[in-house]
mmCIF file of C-alpha atoms in Angstrom:
data_model
loop_
_atom_site.group_PDB
_atom_site.id
_atom_site.type_symbol
_atom_site.label_atom_id
_atom_site.label_comp_id
_atom_site.label_asym_id
_atom_site.label_seq_id
_atom_site.Cartn_x
_atom_site.Cartn_y
_atom_site.Cartn_z
ATOM 1 C CA MET A 261 309.418 321.644 213.427
ATOM 2 C CA ALA A 262 307.438 322.497 209.868
ATOM 3 C CA LEU A 263 309.824 323.028 206.663
ATOM 4 C CA ASN A 264 308.636 326.621 206.489
ATOM 5 C CA GLU A 265 309.850 327.509 209.829
ATOM 6 C CA PHE A 266 312.937 325.516 209.136
ATOM 7 C CA PHE A 267 313.689 327.265 206.067
ATOM 8 C CA LEU A 268 312.523 330.825 208.008
ATOM 9 C CA ARG A 269 314.978 329.864 210.604
ATOM 10 C CA VAL A 270 317.691 329.882 208.348
ATOM 11 C CA LYS A 271 317.051 332.468 206.351
ATOM 12 C CA SER A 272 317.335 334.875 210.034
ATOM 13 C CA LEU A 273 320.405 332.688 210.445
ATOM 14 C CA LEU A 274 322.132 333.545 206.341
ATOM 15 C CA HIS A 275 320.812 337.318 207.578
ATOM 16 C CA ARG A 276 321.739 337.507 210.907
ATOM 17 C CA LYS A 277 322.229 341.447 211.269
ATOM 18 C CA ILE A 278 319.531 342.060 208.756
ATOM 19 C CA MET A 279 317.025 340.974 211.019
ATOM 20 C CA ASP A 280 318.067 341.981 214.232
ATOM 21 C CA ARG A 281 318.416 346.021 213.036
ATOM 22 C CA GLU A 282 314.829 344.831 211.598
ATOM 23 C CA ILE A 283 313.553 343.835 214.901
ATOM 24 C CA ALA A 284 315.458 346.885 216.002
ATOM 25 C CA GLU A 285 313.336 349.121 213.657
ATOM 26 C CA GLU A 286 309.648 347.247 214.676
ATOM 27 C CA LEU A 287 310.001 347.779 218.560
ATOM 28 C CA GLU A 288 311.332 351.772 217.663
ATOM 29 C CA PHE A 289 308.805 351.989 215.833
ATOM 30 C CA HIS A 290 306.295 350.898 218.444
ATOM 31 C CA ARG A 291 308.041 353.203 220.833
ATOM 32 C CA THR A 292 307.627 356.236 219.047
ATOM 33 C CA LEU A 293 303.900 355.692 218.215
ATOM 34 C CA LEU A 294 304.035 354.881 221.827
ATOM 35 C CA ARG A 295 305.745 358.094 222.739
ATOM 36 C CA GLU A 296 303.183 360.154 220.495
ATOM 37 C CA ARG A 297 299.839 358.470 222.105
ATOM 38 C CA LEU A 298 301.226 359.677 225.611
ATOM 39 C CA ALA A 299 302.075 363.068 223.922
ATOM 40 C CA ARG A 300 298.454 363.148 222.815
ATOM 41 C CA GLN A 301 297.423 362.892 226.316
ATOM 42 C CA GLY A 302 298.986 365.189 227.982
ATOM 43 C CA VAL A 303 302.346 364.070 229.449
ATOM 44 C CA ALA A 304 304.730 367.122 230.041
ATOM 45 C CA PRO A 305 307.557 367.182 227.373
ATOM 46 C CA ALA A 306 310.047 366.414 230.155
ATOM 47 C CA GLU A 307 308.266 363.420 231.136
ATOM 48 C CA LEU A 308 307.929 362.179 227.880
ATOM 49 C CA ASP A 309 311.284 359.808 227.903
ATOM 50 C CA LEU A 310 310.182 357.978 230.998
ATOM 51 C CA ALA A 311 307.105 357.566 230.778
ATOM 52 C CA THR A 312 307.518 356.172 227.567
ATOM 53 C CA THR A 313 309.865 353.204 229.029
ATOM 54 C CA ARG A 314 307.550 352.808 231.699
ATOM 55 C CA THR A 315 305.114 351.524 229.453
ATOM 56 C CA PHE A 316 307.402 350.095 226.788
ATOM 57 C CA GLY A 317 309.283 348.236 229.122
ATOM 58 C CA ASN A 318 312.829 347.090 228.687
ATOM 59 C CA GLN A 319 313.212 347.235 225.242
ATOM 60 C CA SER A 320 317.130 345.750 224.978
ATOM 61 C CA ARG A 321 315.471 342.298 226.111
ATOM 62 C CA TRP A 322 312.591 342.309 223.805
ATOM 63 C CA GLN A 323 315.357 342.272 221.576
ATOM 64 C CA GLU A 324 316.996 339.611 222.703
ATOM 65 C CA ARG A 325 314.021 337.611 223.443
ATOM 66 C CA LEU A 326 312.681 337.891 219.528
ATOM 67 C CA THR A 327 316.190 337.052 218.359
ATOM 68 C CA GLU A 328 315.867 334.306 220.781
ATOM 69 C CA LEU A 329 313.124 333.424 219.210
ATOM 70 C CA TRP A 330 314.608 333.340 215.311
ATOM 71 C CA GLN A 331 317.189 330.670 216.451
ATOM 72 C CA PHE A 332 318.064 327.195 216.467
ATOM 73 C CA GLY A 333 318.215 327.415 219.736
ATOM 74 C CA THR A 334 319.721 324.109 221.062
ATOM 75 C CA LEU A 335 322.178 323.852 217.300
ATOM 76 C CA GLU A 336 323.436 327.119 218.096
ATOM 77 C CA ASN A 337 323.938 326.699 221.516
ATOM 78 C CA PHE A 338 326.243 323.895 220.903
ATOM 79 C CA LEU A 339 327.628 325.709 217.794
ATOM 80 C CA ARG A 340 328.787 328.701 220.758
ATOM 81 C CA ASP A 341 330.213 326.317 222.920
ATOM 82 C CA LEU A 342 332.008 323.949 221.286
ATOM 83 C CA SER A 343 333.901 327.659 219.302
ATOM 84 C CA PHE A 344 334.422 328.274 222.878
ATOM 85 C CA SER A 345 336.436 325.362 223.844
ATOM 86 C CA LEU A 346 337.976 325.116 220.889
ATOM 87 C CA ARG A 347 339.602 328.648 221.956
ATOM 88 C CA LEU A 348 340.138 327.585 225.313
ATOM 89 C CA LEU A 349 341.828 324.428 223.902
ATOM 90 C CA ARG A 350 344.058 327.112 221.387
ATOM 91 C CA LYS A 351 344.698 328.980 224.370
ATOM 92 C CA SER A 352 346.274 325.919 226.644
ATOM 93 C CA PRO A 353 348.209 324.004 223.623
ATOM 94 C CA GLY A 354 350.400 321.663 226.308
ATOM 95 C CA PHE A 355 347.373 320.845 227.554
ATOM 96 C CA THR A 356 345.484 319.822 224.204
ATOM 97 C CA ALA A 357 348.685 317.945 223.448
ATOM 98 C CA VAL A 358 348.327 315.798 226.755
ATOM 99 C CA ALA A 359 344.593 315.142 226.235
ATOM 100 C CA LEU A 360 344.631 314.085 222.390
ATOM 101 C CA LEU A 361 347.764 311.813 223.363
ATOM 102 C CA THR A 362 346.194 310.278 226.101
ATOM 103 C CA LEU A 363 343.328 310.071 223.673
ATOM 104 C CA ALA A 364 344.668 308.659 220.662
ATOM 105 C CA LEU A 365 346.742 305.929 222.947
ATOM 106 C CA GLY A 366 343.488 305.098 224.574
ATOM 107 C CA VAL A 367 341.865 304.622 221.002
ATOM 108 C CA GLY A 368 344.602 302.934 219.934
ATOM 109 C CA ALA A 369 345.189 300.397 222.051
ATOM 110 C CA ASN A 370 341.424 299.873 222.820
ATOM 111 C CA THR A 371 341.337 298.964 218.855
ATOM 112 C CA ALA A 372 343.822 296.725 218.616
ATOM 113 C CA VAL A 373 342.875 294.341 221.848
ATOM 114 C CA PHE A 374 339.179 294.299 219.963
ATOM 115 C CA SER A 375 340.687 293.168 216.922
ATOM 116 C CA LEU A 376 342.623 290.331 218.313
ATOM 117 C CA ILE A 377 340.148 289.399 220.439
ATOM 118 C CA ASN A 378 337.182 289.304 217.847
ATOM 119 C CA GLY A 379 339.832 287.912 214.866
ATOM 120 C CA LEU A 380 340.918 284.954 217.877
ATOM 121 C CA LEU A 381 337.537 284.464 219.712
ATOM 122 C CA LEU A 382 334.797 286.402 218.515
ATOM 123 C CA ARG A 383 335.009 285.206 214.978
ATOM 124 C CA PRO A 384 334.189 281.491 213.841
ATOM 125 C CA LEU A 385 336.406 279.910 211.441
ATOM 126 C CA PRO A 386 336.057 280.415 208.094
ATOM 127 C CA VAL A 387 334.980 276.736 207.319
ATOM 128 C CA PRO A 388 331.212 276.001 206.767
ATOM 129 C CA HIS A 389 329.668 275.752 209.668
ATOM 130 C CA GLY A 390 332.555 277.142 211.602
ATOM 131 C CA GLU A 391 330.096 277.764 214.692
ATOM 132 C CA GLN A 392 329.516 274.279 215.275
ATOM 133 C CA LEU A 393 333.318 273.791 215.848
ATOM 134 C CA VAL A 394 334.009 273.767 219.701
ATOM 135 C CA VAL A 395 337.206 272.973 221.166
ATOM 136 C CA LEU A 396 337.489 269.873 224.162
ATOM 137 C CA ARG A 397 339.897 270.114 227.021
ATOM 138 C CA MET A 398 339.839 268.608 230.085
ATOM 139 C CA GLU A 399 340.029 269.914 233.891
ATOM 140 C CA GLU A 400 341.780 267.712 236.467
ATOM 141 C CA GLY A 401 341.124 270.189 239.129
ATOM 142 C CA GLY A 402 344.940 271.969 238.327
ATOM 143 C CA PRO A 403 344.785 275.268 237.414
ATOM 144 C CA GLN A 404 345.413 275.380 233.612
ATOM 145 C CA PRO A 405 342.964 273.213 231.877
ATOM 146 C CA ASN A 406 344.343 270.225 229.475
ATOM 147 C CA TYR A 407 344.417 270.695 226.049
ATOM 148 C CA ALA A 408 346.419 267.442 224.921
ATOM 149 C CA PHE A 409 344.550 264.296 225.747
ATOM 150 C CA CYS A 410 347.149 260.858 225.668
ATOM 151 C CA THR A 411 346.363 258.789 222.571
ATOM 152 C CA PRO A 412 344.105 255.877 223.692
ATOM 153 C CA PHE A 413 341.881 258.388 225.463
ATOM 154 C CA PHE A 414 341.793 260.845 221.742
ATOM 155 C CA ARG A 415 341.059 257.459 219.854
ATOM 156 C CA GLY A 416 338.139 256.455 221.888
ATOM 157 C CA LEU A 417 336.553 260.116 221.440
ATOM 158 C CA GLU A 418 337.511 259.840 217.649
ATOM 159 C CA SER A 419 335.300 256.872 217.241
ATOM 160 C CA ARG A 420 332.480 257.410 218.764
ATOM 161 C CA HIS A 421 330.385 259.731 216.291
ATOM 162 C CA ASP A 422 327.054 260.085 218.999
ATOM 163 C CA ILE A 423 328.140 263.521 220.272
ATOM 164 C CA PHE A 424 330.177 265.008 217.574
ATOM 165 C CA ALA A 425 329.899 264.010 213.657
ATOM 166 C CA ASP A 426 333.802 264.015 213.974
ATOM 167 C CA VAL A 427 336.527 264.753 216.345
ATOM 168 C CA PHE A 428 340.492 265.596 215.385
ATOM 169 C CA ALA A 429 343.445 266.506 217.300
ATOM 170 C CA TYR A 430 346.039 269.297 215.978
ATOM 171 C CA ASP A 431 348.781 270.480 216.829
ATOM 172 C CA SER A 432 351.126 273.955 215.469
ATOM 173 C CA ASP A 433 354.443 272.715 214.665
ATOM 174 C CA ILE A 434 357.485 274.015 212.734
ATOM 175 C CA LEU A 435 358.153 271.625 210.161
ATOM 176 C CA GLN A 436 361.259 270.886 207.935
ATOM 177 C CA VAL A 437 360.489 270.253 204.132
ATOM 178 C CA ARG A 438 363.207 269.331 201.396
ATOM 179 C CA GLY A 439 363.652 272.157 198.807
ATOM 180 C CA ARG A 440 365.053 272.310 196.088
ATOM 181 C CA THR A 441 368.125 273.617 197.465
ATOM 182 C CA THR A 442 367.946 273.248 201.199
ATOM 183 C CA ASN A 443 365.739 272.312 203.659
ATOM 184 C CA GLU A 444 363.534 274.950 204.845
ATOM 185 C CA GLU A 445 361.367 275.380 208.116
ATOM 186 C CA VAL A 446 358.048 276.203 207.440
ATOM 187 C CA SER A 447 355.060 276.434 209.684
ATOM 188 C CA GLY A 448 352.195 273.823 209.983
ATOM 189 C CA MET A 449 350.178 271.515 211.887
ATOM 190 C CA THR A 450 350.703 267.865 212.790
ATOM 191 C CA VAL A 451 346.421 266.799 212.445
ATOM 192 C CA SER A 452 344.393 263.757 212.870
ATOM 193 C CA GLY A 453 342.769 261.442 210.293
ATOM 194 C CA GLN A 454 339.308 263.284 210.839
ATOM 195 C CA PHE A 455 340.513 267.217 209.691
ATOM 196 C CA PHE A 456 339.796 267.368 206.627
ATOM 197 C CA ARG A 457 335.745 265.894 206.961
ATOM 198 C CA ALA A 458 334.938 267.878 210.186
ATOM 199 C CA LEU A 459 336.768 271.239 208.359
ATOM 200 C CA GLN A 460 334.651 270.248 205.364
ATOM 201 C CA THR A 461 337.410 271.841 203.057
ATOM 202 C CA PRO A 462 339.215 269.953 201.045
ATOM 203 C CA PRO A 463 342.716 269.908 200.927
ATOM 204 C CA LEU A 464 344.129 272.445 198.311
ATOM 205 C CA LEU A 465 346.398 269.858 196.277
ATOM 206 C CA GLY A 466 345.788 266.095 195.996
ATOM 207 C CA THR A 467 343.463 263.818 197.577
ATOM 208 C CA ILE A 468 343.751 262.629 201.463
ATOM 209 C CA SER A 469 343.247 258.989 201.811
ATOM 210 C CA ASP A 470 340.831 257.556 204.120
ATOM 211 C CA PRO A 471 341.024 257.725 208.023
ATOM 212 C CA GLY A 472 340.228 253.801 208.520
ATOM 213 C CA ARG A 473 343.775 253.106 207.021
ATOM 214 C CA ARG A 474 345.539 255.998 208.130
ATOM 215 C CA SER A 475 345.147 255.073 211.441
ATOM 216 C CA LYS A 476 346.426 251.783 211.347
ATOM 217 C CA ARG A 477 349.702 253.349 210.596
ATOM 218 C CA ARG A 478 349.324 255.137 213.303
ATOM 219 C CA GLN A 479 351.190 257.870 211.470
ATOM 220 C CA PRO A 480 349.955 261.588 211.679
ATOM 221 C CA VAL A 481 349.279 263.625 208.616
ATOM 222 C CA ARG A 482 350.516 266.768 207.817
ATOM 223 C CA ALA A 483 349.248 269.528 206.119
ATOM 224 C CA CYS A 484 350.607 273.014 205.496
ATOM 225 C CA GLY A 485 348.752 275.892 205.538
ATOM 226 C CA GLY A 486 348.199 278.113 202.735
ATOM 227 C CA GLY A 487 350.514 280.004 200.913
ATOM 228 C CA HIS A 488 352.431 277.209 200.293
ATOM 229 C CA ARG A 489 350.757 275.949 197.481
ATOM 230 C CA ALA A 490 354.011 275.232 195.627
ATOM 231 C CA VAL A 491 355.509 272.912 198.678
ATOM 232 C CA LEU A 492 352.463 271.387 198.297
ATOM 233 C CA GLY A 493 352.950 270.633 194.152
ATOM 234 C CA ASP A 494 356.733 269.605 194.971
ATOM 235 C CA LEU A 495 356.206 267.372 197.391
ATOM 236 C CA VAL A 496 353.290 266.182 199.048
ATOM 237 C CA MET B 377 300.716 338.283 228.446
ATOM 238 C CA ILE B 378 297.195 340.328 228.634
ATOM 239 C CA ARG B 379 296.097 341.216 231.475
ATOM 240 C CA GLU B 380 291.946 342.258 232.735
ATOM 241 C CA GLU B 381 291.435 344.082 235.717
ATOM 242 C CA SER B 382 291.881 340.914 237.259
ATOM 243 C CA GLY B 383 294.379 338.243 236.639
ATOM 244 C CA GLU B 384 295.380 337.024 233.110
ATOM 245 C CA LEU B 385 293.722 335.475 230.269
ATOM 246 C CA ILE B 386 294.437 332.001 229.801
ATOM 247 C CA GLN B 387 297.462 331.645 227.722
ATOM 248 C CA GLY B 388 297.061 331.011 223.757
ATOM 249 C CA THR B 389 294.239 333.491 223.969
ATOM 250 C CA LEU B 390 296.552 335.967 222.375
ATOM 251 C CA GLU B 391 297.719 334.888 219.705
ATOM 252 C CA MET B 392 294.069 334.410 218.981
ATOM 253 C CA LEU B 393 293.401 337.792 219.507
ATOM 254 C CA ILE B 394 296.021 339.308 216.772
ATOM 255 C CA LEU B 395 294.927 336.517 214.251
ATOM 256 C CA LYS B 396 291.313 338.736 214.347
ATOM 257 C CA ALA B 397 292.720 341.605 214.245
ATOM 258 C CA LEU B 398 294.751 341.048 211.222
ATOM 259 C CA ALA B 399 291.282 339.038 209.603
ATOM 260 C CA ARG B 400 290.293 342.676 208.460
ATOM 261 C CA GLY B 401 293.629 343.543 206.837
ATOM 262 C CA PRO B 402 297.371 344.297 207.195
ATOM 263 C CA LEU B 403 298.282 345.747 210.453
ATOM 264 C CA HIS B 404 301.590 346.819 212.264
ATOM 265 C CA GLY B 405 302.574 345.511 216.071
ATOM 266 C CA TYR B 406 301.487 348.476 217.332
ATOM 267 C CA ALA B 407 297.751 348.478 215.484
ATOM 268 C CA VAL B 408 297.303 345.432 216.383
ATOM 269 C CA ALA B 409 297.212 346.231 220.007
ATOM 270 C CA GLU B 410 295.727 349.797 219.663
ATOM 271 C CA TRP B 411 292.513 347.894 217.850
ATOM 272 C CA VAL B 412 292.377 344.986 220.962
ATOM 273 C CA GLU B 413 292.531 347.524 223.512
ATOM 274 C CA GLN B 414 290.109 349.856 222.126
ATOM 275 C CA THR B 415 287.667 347.056 220.470
ATOM 276 C CA SER B 416 288.127 345.319 224.415
ATOM 277 C CA GLN B 417 286.647 349.033 225.322
ATOM 278 C CA GLN B 418 290.276 349.126 227.258
ATOM 279 C CA VAL B 419 289.466 345.833 228.966
ATOM 280 C CA LEU B 420 291.848 344.421 227.539
ATOM 281 C CA LYS B 421 295.652 345.670 227.555
ATOM 282 C CA VAL B 422 298.162 343.728 225.082
ATOM 283 C CA GLU B 423 301.543 344.440 226.705
ATOM 284 C CA GLU B 424 304.643 344.878 223.831
ATOM 285 C CA GLY B 425 306.633 342.274 226.167
ATOM 286 C CA ALA B 426 304.113 339.427 224.804
ATOM 287 C CA LEU B 427 303.039 340.929 221.469
ATOM 288 C CA TYR B 428 306.112 341.117 219.741
ATOM 289 C CA PRO B 429 307.061 337.527 220.481
ATOM 290 C CA ALA B 430 303.708 335.916 219.641
ATOM 291 C CA LEU B 431 303.784 337.941 216.225
ATOM 292 C CA HIS B 432 307.352 336.884 215.526
ATOM 293 C CA ARG B 433 305.692 332.708 216.780
ATOM 294 C CA LEU B 434 302.713 333.176 214.726
ATOM 295 C CA GLN B 435 305.036 334.104 211.625
ATOM 296 C CA LEU B 436 307.290 331.666 212.442
ATOM 297 C CA ARG B 437 304.394 329.158 212.269
ATOM 298 C CA GLY B 438 303.408 330.251 208.619
ATOM 299 C CA LEU B 439 300.086 331.665 209.900
ATOM 300 C CA LEU B 440 301.244 335.149 209.498
ATOM 301 C CA LYS B 441 303.203 336.408 206.769
ATOM 302 C CA ALA B 442 305.132 340.239 207.136
ATOM 303 C CA GLU B 443 305.783 342.529 205.006
ATOM 304 C CA TRP B 444 307.478 345.982 204.832
ATOM 305 C CA GLY B 445 305.589 349.203 204.128
ATOM 306 C CA ALA B 446 305.010 352.672 205.095
ATOM 307 C CA SER B 447 302.644 353.901 207.768
ATOM 308 C CA GLU B 448 299.767 356.273 208.134
ATOM 309 C CA ASN B 449 302.361 358.829 208.780
ATOM 310 C CA ASN B 450 304.434 357.998 206.198
ATOM 311 C CA ARG B 451 306.945 355.844 208.755
ATOM 312 C CA ARG B 452 308.639 352.276 207.611
ATOM 313 C CA ALA B 453 306.848 349.846 209.799
ATOM 314 C CA LYS B 454 306.357 345.764 209.581
ATOM 315 C CA PHE B 455 302.886 344.741 208.937
ATOM 316 C CA TYR B 456 301.495 341.517 209.607
ATOM 317 C CA GLN B 457 298.444 339.682 207.839
ATOM 318 C CA LEU B 458 297.029 336.301 207.623
ATOM 319 C CA THR B 459 298.162 333.401 205.019
ATOM 320 C CA ALA B 460 295.510 330.875 204.543
ATOM 321 C CA GLU B 461 296.524 329.018 207.270
ATOM 322 C CA GLY B 462 296.164 331.407 209.516
ATOM 323 C CA ARG B 463 292.335 331.986 208.703
ATOM 324 C CA LYS B 464 291.870 328.534 208.943
ATOM 325 C CA ARG B 465 293.532 328.669 212.657
ATOM 326 C CA LEU B 466 291.227 331.613 213.361
ATOM 327 C CA SER B 467 288.124 330.070 212.386
ATOM 328 C CA SER B 468 289.025 326.967 214.385
ATOM 329 C CA GLU B 469 289.813 329.099 217.605
ATOM 330 C CA SER B 470 286.861 330.973 217.616
ATOM 331 C CA GLN B 471 284.930 328.427 217.970
ATOM 332 C CA ARG B 472 286.467 326.569 220.295
ATOM 333 C CA TRP B 473 286.758 329.570 221.954
ATOM 334 C CA ALA B 474 282.908 330.428 221.260
ATOM 335 C CA ARG B 475 282.516 326.779 222.766
ATOM 336 C CA LEU B 476 284.840 326.988 225.549
ATOM 337 C CA SER B 477 283.057 330.473 227.116
ATOM 338 C CA ALA B 478 279.746 329.389 226.590
ATOM 339 C CA ALA B 479 280.775 326.468 228.868
ATOM 340 C CA VAL B 480 282.301 329.153 231.333
ATOM 341 C CA ALA B 481 278.889 331.137 231.276
ATOM 342 C CA PHE B 482 276.482 328.336 231.752
ATOM 343 C CA VAL B 483 279.113 326.635 234.378
ATOM 344 C CA MET B 484 278.905 330.082 236.408
ATOM 345 C CA GLN B 485 275.242 330.707 236.340
ATOM 346 C CA ALA B 486 274.199 327.388 237.840
ATOM 347 C CA SER B 487 272.242 328.099 240.972
#
């Protein structure tokens, strides 16, 4: 649609009443001239109206067609449908309430489930090359895959670097930390030696001693999550 | 649509005839129909149901512009006038028509 045409249509939309009147006037003018010509051609005055109508056709139909021509067909139909639906909805508030509630619950539940899945499964961990991290599991024919490995087997995996650059084990746990006055429970994670190297993320405070030395003592490294910086500073 | 004694003219012809009628100056719808009928020696009849939609379409496409003025017997009437684009369209349409009608005549004269 050309710009000029668009403006003309907008103008007719804003001046719908004037537009309708002008179309009616234009058609009426034509009809009058036609009637005069028929009179000149010798049609009897009694039959003049009928003859004019027969020649001219259905004036209100022409009017309708011309009005349609100036409208934004699809858009205006859509607006008419919209206002009609709104009127219907207002007339039956019970139905509207149920429909709205259903929609709201449906949309809400979907959003919640999706954000959960997005956070847990779709978005990689916020560490460098998070997309390269994988979780290993063992399938032994049982209904549930096994994510826990016995220590010798895990040490075997840990010492090989041909498939994975680094391998670490982790286990979420509630740890007890001695605070200034009492012991506090802190949610933390027990991880094995290559944890920080594999995630390419340094600890917030302090240094991690060489994994090789750590493994001789066979003591797991403890790491607390963020938000416990004070604890880290005090104790680790 | 425009009717000939036998059958209808090719679609789009009415718009070309309207442009042609307005080439000599502004006219109202009735005068356009009258001019086409008289000039074609009553062979072509322009129906009102087709005339006004065509006029308004041409106006929407910017080939015509319309103004209200006084008619011969001092009635208020909507006068149509060619725009520059309308003139351009008229000349391209008449060339196309000349080629087309000559070609049809040529074919029909073949023995």
